[in-house]
Coordinates of C-alpha atoms in Angstrom, one line a residue:
Chain A
Q57 CA 9.0 0.0 -21.8
T58 CA 10.0 -1.0 -18.3
V59 CA 7.8 -3.4 -16.4
V60 CA 7.8 -4.2 -12.7
T61 CA 6.4 -7.7 -12.0
Q62 CA 4.8 -9.1 -8.8
E63 CA 2.9 -12.3 -8.1
P64 CA -0.8 -11.6 -8.9
S65 CA -2.0 -13.5 -5.8
L66 CA -0.8 -15.5 -2.9
T67 CA -2.6 -17.3 0.0
V68 CA -1.2 -17.8 3.5
S69 CA -2.6 -19.3 6.7
P70 CA -2.9 -17.3 9.8
G71 CA 0.3 -17.4 11.8
G72 CA 2.2 -18.5 8.7
T73 CA 5.0 -16.9 6.7
V74 CA 4.8 -15.6 3.1
T75 CA 7.3 -13.9 0.8
L76 CA 6.2 -11.5 -2.0
T77 CA 8.7 -10.6 -4.7
C78 CA 9.2 -7.7 -7.1
A79 CA 11.2 -7.9 -10.4
S80 CA 12.2 -5.3 -13.0
S81 CA 12.5 -6.0 -16.7
T82 CA 15.6 -3.8 -16.7
G83 CA 17.6 -6.4 -14.8
A84 CA 18.4 -7.5 -11.3
V85 CA 16.9 -5.3 -8.6
T86 CA 19.6 -3.8 -6.4
N87 CA 19.6 -1.3 -3.5
N88 CA 20.0 1.4 -6.2
Y89 CA 16.4 0.8 -7.1
Y90 CA 15.4 1.9 -3.5
P91 CA 12.7 -0.8 -3.3
N92 CA 9.6 0.3 -1.4
W93 CA 6.5 -1.7 -0.3
F94 CA 3.0 -0.5 0.3
Q95 CA -0.2 -2.1 1.6
Q96 CA -3.7 -1.1 0.4
K97 CA -7.0 -2.3 1.8
P98 CA -10.3 -1.9 -0.1
G99 CA -11.6 1.6 -0.1
Q100 CA -8.5 3.0 1.6
A101 CA -5.5 5.0 0.5
P102 CA -2.2 3.0 0.3
R103 CA 0.0 2.8 3.4
A104 CA 3.8 2.8 3.3
L105 CA 5.5 -0.2 4.9
I106 CA 9.2 -0.5 3.8
Y107 CA 11.6 1.9 2.1
S108 CA 15.1 1.6 0.6
T109 CA 14.9 -2.3 0.5
S110 CA 14.6 -3.1 4.2
N111 CA 13.8 0.0 6.4
R112 CA 10.5 0.0 8.3
H113 CA 8.6 3.2 8.8
S114 CA 7.8 4.0 12.4
W115 CA 4.3 2.6 12.1
T116 CA 5.3 -0.7 10.4
P117 CA 4.8 -3.8 12.5
A118 CA 8.0 -5.9 13.0
R119 CA 6.4 -8.9 11.3
F120 CA 7.0 -7.1 7.9
S121 CA 10.5 -7.3 6.6
G122 CA 12.1 -6.3 3.3
S123 CA 15.2 -7.7 1.5
L124 CA 16.8 -8.6 -1.8
L125 CA 16.2 -12.2 -2.8
G126 CA 18.3 -13.1 -5.8
A127 CA 17.5 -10.6 -8.5
K128 CA 14.4 -9.4 -6.9
A129 CA 13.2 -7.3 -4.0
A130 CA 11.2 -9.2 -1.4
L131 CA 8.7 -8.5 1.3
T132 CA 8.3 -11.2 4.0
L133 CA 5.4 -11.4 6.4
S134 CA 6.0 -13.6 9.4
G135 CA 3.3 -14.6 11.8
V136 CA 0.6 -13.4 9.4
Q137 CA -2.5 -11.8 11.0
P138 CA -6.0 -11.8 9.5
E139 CA -5.8 -8.1 9.1
D140 CA -2.8 -8.4 6.8
E141 CA -5.2 -9.5 4.0
A142 CA -4.7 -6.7 1.4
E143 CA -3.1 -5.7 -1.9
F144 CA 0.6 -5.2 -1.7
Y145 CA 2.6 -3.0 -4.2
C146 CA 6.3 -2.6 -4.7
L147 CA 7.8 0.6 -6.0
L148 CA 11.1 0.9 -7.8
Y149 CA 13.3 3.9 -8.7
H150 CA 14.5 3.9 -12.3
G151 CA 16.9 6.9 -12.5
G152 CA 14.6 9.8 -12.1
T153 CA 11.2 8.1 -12.4
W154 CA 9.4 5.6 -10.3
M155 CA 7.4 2.6 -11.2
F156 CA 4.9 0.4 -9.3
G157 CA 4.5 -3.3 -9.7
G158 CA 1.1 -4.6 -10.7
G159 CA 0.3 -5.6 -7.1
T160 CA -0.1 -8.9 -5.2
K161 CA -3.4 -9.8 -3.6
L162 CA -2.7 -11.5 -0.4
T163 CA -5.4 -13.7 1.0
V164 CA -5.2 -15.0 4.6
L165 CA -7.1 -18.2 4.8
Chain B
Q118 CA 0.2 15.1 12.1
V119 CA 0.8 15.1 8.4
Q120 CA -2.3 15.9 6.4
L121 CA -2.6 15.9 2.6
V122 CA -6.0 16.9 1.2
E123 CA -6.7 16.7 -2.6
S124 CA -9.5 18.6 -4.2
G125 CA -10.6 19.7 -7.7
G126 CA -11.7 16.3 -9.0
G127 CA -14.9 15.7 -11.0
V128 CA -16.2 14.8 -14.5
V129 CA -14.4 16.4 -17.5
Q130 CA -14.8 15.9 -21.2
P131 CA -12.0 14.3 -23.3
G132 CA -9.6 16.9 -24.5
R133 CA -10.3 19.3 -21.7
S134 CA -8.1 20.4 -18.8
L135 CA -8.3 20.1 -15.0
R136 CA -6.1 21.3 -12.2
L137 CA -5.8 19.3 -9.0
P138 CA -4.6 21.1 -5.8
C139 CA -3.3 19.3 -2.7
A140 CA -3.2 21.2 0.6
A141 CA -0.4 20.1 2.9
S142 CA -0.3 20.6 6.7
G143 CA 1.4 19.2 9.8
F144 CA 4.9 19.4 8.4
T145 CA 7.4 21.9 6.9
F146 CA 6.2 21.6 3.2
T147 CA 9.3 23.4 1.9
N148 CA 11.6 20.6 3.1
Y149 CA 10.0 17.7 1.2
A150 CA 9.6 16.6 -2.4
M151 CA 6.1 15.6 -3.4
H152 CA 4.5 12.9 -5.7
W153 CA 1.3 12.3 -7.6
V154 CA 0.1 8.7 -7.9
R155 CA -3.1 7.6 -9.6
Q156 CA -5.3 4.5 -9.5
A157 CA -7.8 3.6 -12.2
P158 CA -11.0 2.0 -11.0
G159 CA -10.3 -1.6 -10.0
K160 CA -6.7 -1.3 -11.1
G161 CA -3.3 -1.0 -9.5
L162 CA -1.3 2.0 -8.5
E163 CA 0.5 4.1 -11.2
W164 CA 3.2 6.6 -10.4
V165 CA 2.5 9.9 -12.2
A166 CA 5.1 12.6 -11.3
V167 CA 7.5 13.9 -8.6
I168 CA 8.7 17.4 -7.8
S169 CA 11.7 18.3 -5.6
Y170 CA 11.3 20.5 -2.5
D171 CA 12.1 23.7 -4.4
G172 CA 10.5 22.8 -7.7
S173 CA 13.8 22.7 -9.6
D174 CA 13.5 19.0 -10.5
K175 CA 10.4 17.4 -12.0
Y176 CA 10.0 13.9 -13.5
Y177 CA 7.0 12.3 -15.2
A178 CA 5.7 8.9 -16.2
D179 CA 5.8 8.4 -20.0
S180 CA 2.0 8.1 -20.0
V181 CA 1.5 11.7 -19.0
K182 CA 4.7 13.4 -20.2
G183 CA 3.9 16.5 -22.3
R184 CA 0.3 16.6 -21.0
F185 CA 0.5 16.9 -17.2
T186 CA 2.6 19.4 -15.2
I187 CA 3.4 19.1 -11.6
S188 CA 4.1 22.3 -9.6
R189 CA 4.1 23.7 -6.1
D190 CA 3.4 26.9 -4.2
N191 CA 5.6 26.8 -1.1
S192 CA 4.1 30.0 0.2
K193 CA 0.7 28.3 0.3
N194 CA 1.8 24.8 1.2
T195 CA 0.1 23.5 -1.9
L196 CA 1.0 21.0 -4.6
F197 CA -0.7 21.1 -8.0
L198 CA -1.2 18.7 -11.0
Q199 CA -2.2 20.5 -14.2
M200 CA -3.8 17.9 -16.5
N201 CA -4.3 18.9 -20.2
S202 CA -5.6 17.0 -23.2
L203 CA -7.3 14.6 -20.9
R204 CA -8.2 11.1 -22.2
P205 CA -10.7 8.5 -20.9
E206 CA -7.7 6.4 -19.8
D207 CA -6.8 9.2 -17.3
T208 CA -9.9 8.3 -15.3
A209 CA -8.6 7.5 -11.8
V210 CA -8.3 8.4 -8.2
Y211 CA -5.4 10.8 -8.0
Y212 CA -3.4 10.7 -4.8
C213 CA -1.0 13.4 -3.5
A214 CA 1.8 11.9 -1.5
R215 CA 4.8 13.2 0.5
A216 CA 8.3 12.1 -0.2
R217 CA 10.6 11.0 2.6
S218 CA 13.0 13.9 2.1
F219 CA 13.7 16.9 -0.2
G220 CA 15.0 15.3 -3.3
A221 CA 13.0 13.7 -6.2
A222 CA 14.8 10.4 -5.6
N223 CA 13.0 9.9 -2.3
S224 CA 10.0 7.6 -2.2
I225 CA 6.6 8.0 -0.4
D226 CA 5.8 8.0 3.2
Y227 CA 2.4 9.8 3.6
W228 CA -0.6 9.7 1.3
G229 CA -3.7 11.8 0.9
Q230 CA -7.2 10.3 0.6
G231 CA -7.4 10.9 -3.2
S232 CA -9.6 12.8 -5.6
L233 CA -11.6 11.1 -8.4
V234 CA -11.2 12.4 -11.9
T235 CA -13.6 11.0 -14.5
V236 CA -12.9 11.7 -18.2
S237 CA -16.1 11.1 -20.1
S238 CA -18.3 12.8 -22.7

């Protein structure tokens, strides 16, 4: 049973920088897992932020960036804004099927 | 603009069936694979299934394999999720989502607003 793991919660100050990570129980996350990142605010549908490790969608602010960090996928938020407070989910491809991580609740405080 | 509108949700008894449609507009439906994703109340996102642009490739999460079927009607720009043998743990908001391109290996760019399915006696 494959498991995708994220930090349950993180806190960051406004204007600060924070990195969220995403690991797979199958081994090191590589570009072949096509890592994706989504943001979800309470009562709303999720919104896509990053696809294929590091590509922003046309609507994604430049302060969001994706990368591989060691054996994990990573989402870095630089110059955090109060409106960035939300739940963040990664999504990994496992040869035909996809799997979400458990989500990271980001608090801006 | 891309629009995805789910419908068909409601309360259903355990063991019964339900079919969710998702009406797509604002893009050429036949060019894109499509996903279903669900979210139980107060829980995280769970990927459910994906179908390629022409319906030739379909993949499912282990939790729904053999019970749920994803399909599409490209003549009506509509995606479907047929859910059989429903269980209380299938209670969730079900989201229809567009893939970035035609193949099932493409992830999600646009989401619908979701349809709530409650499985309860």
